[in-house]
């Protein structure tokens, strides 16, 4: 979910202690020194620039308050592993694929809950008649609970390409793919396979429903200086959307011994330099820091 206001920076001295603990735990787990340095280069950026602890804590609060899920400490550990790997995997995307990163994040946040922007349109006097029509259509369309949960859980990132419509001369941001970070092997006849079949379709349908409104949202939030929003957004047909699964690098060895299920033959697989065990080691150190950041009422909800 898009943070409401600025997330507070984690205290510098605690950050230093935390990084020392993470390094020590990786070393004790047998991770080679050069690999420790490579992993920590990414993790330090996540801690200092991307507010990793706060993000994971907010996700747990959302699980409890938005999705009404009761979480045990084991559930929290699994979610920390998943969230840590997701942030790590997306941070490792090649620079050439981050050209429109802010726009991609904004569009995905918006699609996950389009009506979070209601409050920003209490005054419509500055809108043109065309924009008022767009706003009415936007407010009248509600995603279902299934769509919201799928968009929230099953799309870790989207990829966007910007092109010019030769007919209208307008600049169009075209969503070209879905990116999923999975800290485990994927098997056929599982939730992973069902997710792969359903989430691109739901993303496609949601974009088509709300695409007229996104430039309007940027105007309403006064984000023109922060996000370059083209005149329109669109999405490729389902059959042309790329589906990329990003995984820890040791999973690739598993697939060499036993190939990935044929159900995922249409997916692109990418691997980032961290193993499942290294994710688990880091998550164990992060867990208490994440729990400490929870509001008191949410701490009490962790069984």
C-alpha atoms as a printed R data frame, in Angstrom:
    type eleno elety resid chain resno       x       y       z
1   ATOM     1    CA   UNK     A     1   0.000   0.000   0.000
2   ATOM     2    CA   UNK     A     2   1.251   3.518  -0.729
3   ATOM     3    CA   UNK     A     3   2.590   4.949   2.546
4   ATOM     4    CA   UNK     A     4   0.527   7.798   3.959
5   ATOM     5    CA   UNK     A     5   3.144  10.450   4.500
6   ATOM     6    CA   UNK     A     6   6.832   9.852   4.956
7   ATOM     7    CA   UNK     A     7   7.923   6.610   6.647
8   ATOM     8    CA   UNK     A     8  10.199   7.431   9.589
9   ATOM     9    CA   UNK     A     9  13.850   6.538   9.070
10  ATOM    10    CA   UNK     A    10  15.000   3.628  11.200
11  ATOM    11    CA   UNK     A    11  17.357   4.899  13.925
12  ATOM    12    CA   UNK     A    12  20.910   4.994  12.590
13  ATOM    13    CA   UNK     A    13  22.550   3.342  15.604
14  ATOM    14    CA   UNK     A    14  20.044   0.473  15.536
15  ATOM    15    CA   UNK     A    15  20.583   0.148  11.795
16  ATOM    16    CA   UNK     A    16  24.323  -0.257  12.397
17  ATOM    17    CA   UNK     A    17  23.722  -2.905  15.069
18  ATOM    18    CA   UNK     A    18  21.276  -4.686  12.800
19  ATOM    19    CA   UNK     A    19  23.667  -4.752   9.858
20  ATOM    20    CA   UNK     A    20  26.426  -6.151  12.096
21  ATOM    21    CA   UNK     A    21  24.059  -8.891  13.279
22  ATOM    22    CA   UNK     A    22  23.043  -9.741   9.719
23  ATOM    23    CA   UNK     A    23  26.676  -9.991   8.591
24  ATOM    24    CA   UNK     A    24  27.595 -12.171  11.579
25  ATOM    25    CA   UNK     A    25  24.651 -14.517  10.981
26  ATOM    26    CA   UNK     A    26  25.527 -14.946   7.306
27  ATOM    27    CA   UNK     A    27  29.156 -15.646   8.180
28  ATOM    28    CA   UNK     A    28  28.161 -18.206  10.825
29  ATOM    29    CA   UNK     A    29  25.883 -19.919   8.298
30  ATOM    30    CA   UNK     A    30  28.869 -20.551   6.031
31  ATOM    31    CA   UNK     A    31  28.214 -17.911   3.397
32  ATOM    32    CA   UNK     A    32  31.530 -16.956   1.700
33  ATOM    33    CA   UNK     A    33  32.854 -13.471   2.491
34  ATOM    34    CA   UNK     A    34  32.556 -12.150  -1.068
35  ATOM    35    CA   UNK     A    35  28.948 -13.317  -1.197
36  ATOM    36    CA   UNK     A    36  28.223 -11.770   2.231
37  ATOM    37    CA   UNK     A    37  29.432  -8.454   0.843
38  ATOM    38    CA   UNK     A    38  27.279  -8.774  -2.269
39  ATOM    39    CA   UNK     A    39  24.150  -9.692  -0.314
40  ATOM    40    CA   UNK     A    40  24.662  -6.982   2.283
41  ATOM    41    CA   UNK     A    41  25.194  -4.360  -0.420
42  ATOM    42    CA   UNK     A    42  21.571  -4.936  -1.451
43  ATOM    43    CA   UNK     A    43  20.217  -5.349   2.095
44  ATOM    44    CA   UNK     A    44  21.867  -2.151   3.332
45  ATOM    45    CA   UNK     A    45  20.201  -0.200   0.532
46  ATOM    46    CA   UNK     A    46  16.842  -1.727   1.474
47  ATOM    47    CA   UNK     A    47  17.332  -0.810   5.121
48  ATOM    48    CA   UNK     A    48  18.605   2.729   4.599
49  ATOM    49    CA   UNK     A    49  16.816   3.928   1.482
50  ATOM    50    CA   UNK     A    50  13.736   1.730   1.156
51  ATOM    51    CA   UNK     A    51  12.709   1.499   4.850
52  ATOM    52    CA   UNK     A    52  12.622  -2.305   4.810
53  ATOM    53    CA   UNK     A    53  11.720  -2.780   8.498
54  ATOM    54    CA   UNK     A    54   8.837  -0.318   8.282
55  ATOM    55    CA   UNK     A    55   7.537  -1.805   5.044
56  ATOM    56    CA   UNK     A    56   7.405  -5.335   6.439
57  ATOM    57    CA   UNK     A    57   5.790  -4.119   9.671
58  ATOM    58    CA   UNK     A    58   3.117  -2.283   7.662
59  ATOM    59    CA   UNK     A    59   2.443  -5.433   5.623
60  ATOM    60    CA   UNK     A    60   1.846  -7.400   8.833
61  ATOM    61    CA   UNK     A    61  -0.521  -4.700  10.105
62  ATOM    62    CA   UNK     A    62  -2.403  -4.884   6.779
63  ATOM    63    CA   UNK     A    63  -2.647  -8.674   7.115
64  ATOM    64    CA   UNK     A    64  -4.223  -8.243  10.525
65  ATOM    65    CA   UNK     A    65  -6.427  -5.208   9.984
66  ATOM    66    CA   UNK     A    66  -7.294  -5.223   6.277
67  ATOM    67    CA   UNK     A    67  -7.378  -8.947   5.549
68  ATOM    68    CA   UNK     A    68  -8.368  -9.983   9.111
69  ATOM    69    CA   UNK     A    69  -5.806 -12.780   9.292
70  ATOM    70    CA   UNK     A    70  -4.691 -14.156  12.645
71  ATOM    71    CA   UNK     A    71  -0.919 -14.551  12.551
72  ATOM    72    CA   UNK     A    72   1.244 -16.807  14.675
73  ATOM    73    CA   UNK     A    73   4.941 -16.109  15.150
74  ATOM    74    CA   UNK     A    74   5.607 -18.790  12.516
75  ATOM    75    CA   UNK     A    75   3.276 -16.954  10.120
76  ATOM    76    CA   UNK     A    76   5.169 -13.737  10.796
77  ATOM    77    CA   UNK     A    77   8.485 -15.477  10.115
78  ATOM    78    CA   UNK     A    78   7.208 -16.789   6.776
79  ATOM    79    CA   UNK     A    79   5.909 -13.363   5.812
80  ATOM    80    CA   UNK     A    80   9.206 -11.729   6.700
81  ATOM    81    CA   UNK     A    81  11.023 -14.246   4.507
82  ATOM    82    CA   UNK     A    82   8.634 -13.618   1.638
83  ATOM    83    CA   UNK     A    83   8.692  -9.831   1.967
84  ATOM    84    CA   UNK     A    84  12.465  -9.716   2.372
85  ATOM    85    CA   UNK     A    85  12.995 -11.802  -0.741
86  ATOM    86    CA   UNK     A    86  10.463  -9.759  -2.715
87  ATOM    87    CA   UNK     A    87  12.228  -6.491  -1.880
88  ATOM    88    CA   UNK     A    88  15.645  -8.067  -2.530
89  ATOM    89    CA   UNK     A    89  14.565  -9.529  -5.873
90  ATOM    90    CA   UNK     A    90  13.085  -6.265  -7.123
91  ATOM    91    CA   UNK     A    91  16.175  -4.322  -5.985
92  ATOM    92    CA   UNK     A    92  18.311  -6.687  -8.090
93  ATOM    93    CA   UNK     A    93  16.438  -5.944 -11.322
94  ATOM    94    CA   UNK     A    94  18.864  -4.720 -13.997
95  ATOM    95    CA   UNK     A    95  19.109  -0.950 -14.280
96  ATOM    96    CA   UNK     A    96  17.770  -0.989 -17.829
97  ATOM    97    CA   UNK     A    97  14.546  -2.479 -16.463
98  ATOM    98    CA   UNK     A    98  14.122   0.312 -13.884
99  ATOM    99    CA   UNK     A    99  13.662   3.104 -16.398
100 ATOM   100    CA   UNK     A   100  10.059   3.731 -15.341
101 ATOM   101    CA   UNK     A   101  10.307   2.368 -11.795
102 ATOM   102    CA   UNK     A   102   8.408   5.200 -10.057
103 ATOM   103    CA   UNK     A   103   5.588   5.061 -12.588
104 ATOM   104    CA   UNK     A   104   5.413   1.261 -12.320
105 ATOM   105    CA   UNK     A   105   5.193   1.436  -8.530
106 ATOM   106    CA   UNK     A   106   2.550   4.139  -8.605
107 ATOM   107    CA   UNK     A   107   0.380   2.276 -11.113
108 ATOM   108    CA   UNK     A   108   0.644  -0.958  -9.137
109 ATOM   109    CA   UNK     A   109  -0.209   0.791  -5.848
110 ATOM   110    CA   UNK     A   110  -3.191   2.382  -7.568
111 ATOM   111    CA   UNK     A   111  -4.427  -0.845  -9.122
112 ATOM   112    CA   UNK     A   112  -4.200  -2.699  -5.811
113 ATOM   113    CA   UNK     A   113  -6.887  -0.433  -4.377
114 ATOM   114    CA   UNK     A   114  -8.125   2.181  -6.854
115 ATOM   115    CA   UNK     A   115 -10.521   3.754  -4.382
116 ATOM   116    CA   UNK     A   116  -7.845   4.691  -1.880
117 ATOM   117    CA   UNK     A   117  -7.759   7.976  -3.836
118 ATOM   118    CA   UNK     A   118 -11.391   8.994  -3.116
119 ATOM   119    CA   UNK     A   119 -10.510  11.614  -0.554
120 ATOM   120    CA   UNK     A   120  -8.429  13.578  -3.005
121 ATOM   121    CA   UNK     A   121 -11.456  14.552  -5.091
122 ATOM   122    CA   UNK     A   122 -13.701  16.342  -2.627
123 ATOM   123    CA   UNK     A   123 -13.374  19.483  -4.773
124 ATOM   124    CA   UNK     A   124 -13.988  19.061  -8.510
125 ATOM   125    CA   UNK     A   125 -14.246  22.726  -9.487
126 ATOM   126    CA   UNK     A   126 -10.894  22.676 -11.265
127 ATOM   127    CA   UNK     A   127 -11.813  19.708 -13.464
128 ATOM   128    CA   UNK     A   128 -12.825  20.007 -17.086
129 ATOM   129    CA   UNK     A   129 -16.146  18.480 -18.164
130 ATOM   130    CA   UNK     A   130 -14.245  15.557 -19.722
131 ATOM   131    CA   UNK     A   131 -12.359  14.979 -16.485
132 ATOM   132    CA   UNK     A   132 -15.571  15.112 -14.459
133 ATOM   133    CA   UNK     A   133 -17.002  12.392 -16.712
134 ATOM   134    CA   UNK     A   134 -13.842  10.312 -16.171
135 ATOM   135    CA   UNK     A   135 -14.104  10.819 -12.421
136 ATOM   136    CA   UNK     A   136 -17.739   9.696 -12.342
137 ATOM   137    CA   UNK     A   137 -16.855   6.520 -14.242
138 ATOM   138    CA   UNK     A   138 -13.880   5.927 -11.938
139 ATOM   139    CA   UNK     A   139 -15.926   6.272  -8.759
140 ATOM   140    CA   UNK     A   140 -18.721   4.078 -10.089
141 ATOM   141    CA   UNK     A   141 -16.515   1.043 -10.758
142 ATOM   142    CA   UNK     A   142 -15.684  -1.133  -7.771
143 ATOM   143    CA   UNK     A   143 -13.217  -4.025  -7.839
144 ATOM   144    CA   UNK     A   144 -14.434  -7.218  -6.178
145 ATOM   145    CA   UNK     A   145 -12.826  -8.518  -2.990
146 ATOM   146    CA   UNK     A   146 -11.280 -11.342  -5.033
147 ATOM   147    CA   UNK     A   147  -9.736  -8.849  -7.440
148 ATOM   148    CA   UNK     A   148  -8.371  -6.715  -4.619
149 ATOM   149    CA   UNK     A   149  -6.788  -9.678  -2.848
150 ATOM   150    CA   UNK     A   150  -5.298 -11.018  -6.083
151 ATOM   151    CA   UNK     A   151  -3.844  -7.646  -7.019
152 ATOM   152    CA   UNK     A   152  -2.526  -7.101  -3.501
153 ATOM   153    CA   UNK     A   153  -0.907 -10.509  -3.118
154 ATOM   154    CA   UNK     A   154  -0.040 -11.744  -6.573
155 ATOM   155    CA   UNK     A   155   1.606  -8.889  -8.421
156 ATOM   156    CA   UNK     A   156   4.920  -7.921  -6.851
157 ATOM   157    CA   UNK     A   157   5.781  -5.590  -9.725
158 ATOM   158    CA   UNK     A   158   4.720  -4.679 -13.228
159 ATOM   159    CA   UNK     A   159   6.799  -3.674 -16.238
160 ATOM   160    CA   UNK     A   160   5.892  -0.653 -18.349
161 ATOM   161    CA   UNK     A   161   6.942   0.607 -21.748
162 ATOM   162    CA   UNK     A   162   6.107   4.106 -22.988
163 ATOM   163    CA   UNK     A   163   5.178   4.644 -26.610
164 ATOM   164    CA   UNK     A   164   3.535   7.303 -28.745
165 ATOM   165    CA   UNK     A   165   0.167   6.633 -30.355
166 ATOM   166    CA   UNK     A   166   0.750   7.505 -33.998
167 ATOM   167    CA   UNK     A   167  -2.940   8.251 -34.556
168 ATOM   168    CA   UNK     A   168  -3.639  10.558 -31.623
169 ATOM   169    CA   UNK     A   169  -0.099  11.763 -30.903
170 ATOM   170    CA   UNK     A   170  -0.637  10.911 -27.224
171 ATOM   171    CA   UNK     A   171   2.002   9.300 -25.029
172 ATOM   172    CA   UNK     A   172   0.829   5.925 -23.690
173 ATOM   173    CA   UNK     A   173   2.252   3.883 -20.803
174 ATOM   174    CA   UNK     A   174   1.690   0.254 -21.782
175 ATOM   175    CA   UNK     A   175   1.882  -2.421 -19.075
176 ATOM   176    CA   UNK     A   176   3.856  -5.238 -20.675
177 ATOM   177    CA   UNK     A   177   4.310  -7.784 -17.916
178 ATOM   178    CA   UNK     A   178   3.878  -9.087 -14.379
179 ATOM   179    CA   UNK     A   179   6.796  -9.852 -12.062
180 ATOM   180    CA   UNK     A   180   6.546 -12.284  -9.145
181 ATOM   181    CA   UNK     A   181   9.224 -12.964  -6.520
182 ATOM   182    CA   UNK     A   182   8.942 -16.495  -5.161
183 ATOM   183    CA   UNK     A   183  11.251 -17.725  -2.413
184 ATOM   184    CA   UNK     A   184  10.517 -21.395  -3.211
185 ATOM   185    CA   UNK     A   185  10.270 -23.868  -6.044
186 ATOM   186    CA   UNK     A   186   7.098 -23.656  -8.096
187 ATOM   187    CA   UNK     A   187   5.104 -26.810  -8.750
188 ATOM   188    CA   UNK     A   188   2.182 -27.620 -11.013
189 ATOM   189    CA   UNK     A   189  -1.302 -28.054  -9.480
190 ATOM   190    CA   UNK     A   190  -0.503 -25.610  -6.690
191 ATOM   191    CA   UNK     A   191  -1.492 -22.102  -5.672
192 ATOM   192    CA   UNK     A   192   1.456 -20.848  -7.756
193 ATOM   193    CA   UNK     A   193  -0.042 -22.322 -10.926
194 ATOM   194    CA   UNK     A   194  -3.518 -20.976 -10.145
195 ATOM   195    CA   UNK     A   195  -2.036 -17.572  -9.427
196 ATOM   196    CA   UNK     A   196  -0.141 -17.573 -12.716
197 ATOM   197    CA   UNK     A   197  -3.372 -18.232 -14.597
198 ATOM   198    CA   UNK     A   198  -5.583 -15.756 -12.746
199 ATOM   199    CA   UNK     A   199  -3.543 -12.702 -11.753
200 ATOM   200    CA   UNK     A   200  -2.605 -11.440 -15.263
201 ATOM   201    CA   UNK     A   201  -6.273 -11.639 -16.303
202 ATOM   202    CA   UNK     A   202  -7.418  -9.722 -13.236
203 ATOM   203    CA   UNK     A   203  -4.665  -7.139 -13.731
204 ATOM   204    CA   UNK     A   204  -5.689  -6.771 -17.386
205 ATOM   205    CA   UNK     A   205  -9.371  -6.330 -16.547
206 ATOM   206    CA   UNK     A   206  -8.648  -3.813 -13.781
207 ATOM   207    CA   UNK     A   207  -6.424  -1.703 -16.022
208 ATOM   208    CA   UNK     A   208  -9.096  -1.642 -18.729
209 ATOM   209    CA   UNK     A   209 -11.686  -0.571 -16.166
210 ATOM   210    CA   UNK     A   210  -9.664   2.266 -14.667
211 ATOM   211    CA   UNK     A   211  -7.225   3.289 -17.384
212 ATOM   212    CA   UNK     A   212  -8.951   6.576 -18.169
213 ATOM   213    CA   UNK     A   213  -8.563   7.731 -14.592
214 ATOM   214    CA   UNK     A   214  -4.845   7.368 -13.916
215 ATOM   215    CA   UNK     A   215  -3.673  10.701 -15.374
216 ATOM   216    CA   UNK     A   216  -6.554  12.223 -13.415
217 ATOM   217    CA   UNK     A   217  -5.307  10.595 -10.193
218 ATOM   218    CA   UNK     A   218  -1.854  12.070 -10.705
219 ATOM   219    CA   UNK     A   219  -3.419  15.503 -11.166
220 ATOM   220    CA   UNK     A   220  -5.585  15.091  -8.070
221 ATOM   221    CA   UNK     A   221  -2.625  14.060  -5.930
222 ATOM   222    CA   UNK     A   222  -0.497  16.877  -7.369
223 ATOM   223    CA   UNK     A   223   2.188  14.382  -8.360
224 ATOM   224    CA   UNK     A   224   3.030  15.823 -11.770
225 ATOM   225    CA   UNK     A   225   6.476  16.885 -10.577
226 ATOM   226    CA   UNK     A   226   7.248  13.502  -9.001
227 ATOM   227    CA   UNK     A   227   5.874  11.031 -11.547
228 ATOM   228    CA   UNK     A   228   5.978  11.361 -15.295
229 ATOM   229    CA   UNK     A   229   2.471  10.242 -16.186
230 ATOM   230    CA   UNK     A   230   1.807   9.831 -19.914
231 ATOM   231    CA   UNK     A   231  -1.494  10.950 -21.394
232 ATOM   232    CA   UNK     A   232  -2.948   7.436 -21.214
233 ATOM   233    CA   UNK     A   233  -2.208   3.992 -19.845
234 ATOM   234    CA   UNK     A   234  -2.991   0.652 -21.449
235 ATOM   235    CA   UNK     A   235  -2.035  -3.007 -21.131
236 ATOM   236    CA   UNK     A   236  -1.045  -5.662 -23.656
237 ATOM   237    CA   UNK     A   237  -3.528  -8.431 -24.469
238 ATOM   238    CA   UNK     A   238  -3.341 -11.375 -22.056
239 ATOM   239    CA   UNK     A   239  -1.563 -13.585 -24.578
240 ATOM   240    CA   UNK     A   240   1.226 -11.029 -24.981
241 ATOM   241    CA   UNK     A   241   1.840 -10.186 -21.317
242 ATOM   242    CA   UNK     A   242   5.172 -11.437 -19.975
243 ATOM   243    CA   UNK     A   243   5.083 -13.366 -16.700
244 ATOM   244    CA   UNK     A   244   8.432 -13.292 -14.929
245 ATOM   245    CA   UNK     A   245   9.200 -15.344 -11.823
246 ATOM   246    CA   UNK     A   246  12.254 -14.251  -9.842
247 ATOM   247    CA   UNK     A   247  13.790 -16.791  -7.444
248 ATOM   248    CA   UNK     A   248  16.861 -17.397  -5.250
249 ATOM   249    CA   UNK     A   249  19.827 -18.704  -7.230
250 ATOM   250    CA   UNK     A   250  19.951 -22.104  -5.511
251 ATOM   251    CA   UNK     A   251  16.475 -22.913  -6.888
252 ATOM   252    CA   UNK     A   252  18.005 -22.960 -10.369
253 ATOM   253    CA   UNK     A   253  20.087 -25.988  -9.301
254 ATOM   254    CA   UNK     A   254  16.890 -27.787  -8.249
255 ATOM   255    CA   UNK     A   255  15.399 -27.218 -11.681
256 ATOM   256    CA   UNK     A   256  18.493 -28.649 -13.368
257 ATOM   257    CA   UNK     A   257  17.978 -31.868 -11.430
258 ATOM   258    CA   UNK     A   258  14.222 -31.894 -11.807
259 ATOM   259    CA   UNK     A   259  12.803 -29.457 -14.393
260 ATOM   260    CA   UNK     A   260  10.126 -26.949 -13.503
261 ATOM   261    CA   UNK     A   261   6.552 -28.082 -14.181
262 ATOM   262    CA   UNK     A   262   5.362 -27.723 -17.773
263 ATOM   263    CA   UNK     A   263   2.529 -25.526 -16.458
264 ATOM   264    CA   UNK     A   264   5.103 -22.727 -16.154
265 ATOM   265    CA   UNK     A   265   6.487 -23.122 -19.668
266 ATOM   266    CA   UNK     A   266   5.170 -19.658 -20.602
267 ATOM   267    CA   UNK     A   267   7.043 -17.941 -17.777
268 ATOM   268    CA   UNK     A   268  10.424 -16.249 -17.805
269 ATOM   269    CA   UNK     A   269  12.605 -17.336 -14.882
270 ATOM   270    CA   UNK     A   270  15.252 -15.081 -13.375
271 ATOM   271    CA   UNK     A   271  17.551 -15.756 -10.412
272 ATOM   272    CA   UNK     A   272  19.149 -13.336  -7.959
273 ATOM   273    CA   UNK     A   273  22.298 -13.884  -5.856
274 ATOM   274    CA   UNK     A   274  20.873 -15.172  -2.591
275 ATOM   275    CA   UNK     A   275  19.833 -18.655  -1.447
276 ATOM   276    CA   UNK     A   276  16.714 -19.765   0.384
277 ATOM   277    CA   UNK     A   277  18.812 -20.531   3.441
278 ATOM   278    CA   UNK     A   278  20.418 -17.084   3.345
279 ATOM   279    CA   UNK     A   279  16.958 -15.506   3.155
280 ATOM   280    CA   UNK     A   280  15.943 -17.552   6.216
281 ATOM   281    CA   UNK     A   281  19.077 -16.506   8.122
282 ATOM   282    CA   UNK     A   282  18.459 -12.820   7.415
283 ATOM   283    CA   UNK     A   283  14.747 -13.095   8.222
284 ATOM   284    CA   UNK     A   284  15.469 -14.632  11.616
285 ATOM   285    CA   UNK     A   285  17.613 -11.622  12.549
286 ATOM   286    CA   UNK     A   286  15.041  -9.166  11.176
287 ATOM   287    CA   UNK     A   287  12.084 -10.750  12.969
288 ATOM   288    CA   UNK     A   288  12.447  -9.098  16.358
289 ATOM   289    CA   UNK     A   289  13.130  -5.710  14.758
290 ATOM   290    CA   UNK     A   290   9.942  -6.055  12.711
291 ATOM   291    CA   UNK     A   291   7.911  -7.074  15.773
292 ATOM   292    CA   UNK     A   292   9.343  -4.125  17.721
293 ATOM   293    CA   UNK     A   293   8.038  -1.755  15.035
294 ATOM   294    CA   UNK     A   294   4.462  -3.016  15.306
295 ATOM   295    CA   UNK     A   295   1.958  -0.900  17.244
296 ATOM   296    CA   UNK     A   296   1.220  -2.415  20.652
297 ATOM   297    CA   UNK     A   297  -2.260  -3.611  19.678
298 ATOM   298    CA   UNK     A   298  -0.792  -5.452  16.676
299 ATOM   299    CA   UNK     A   299   1.954  -7.051  18.753
300 ATOM   300    CA   UNK     A   300  -0.740  -8.521  20.977
301 ATOM   301    CA   UNK     A   301  -2.468 -10.038  17.924
302 ATOM   302    CA   UNK     A   302   0.594 -12.125  17.077
303 ATOM   303    CA   UNK     A   303  -0.127 -15.429  18.758
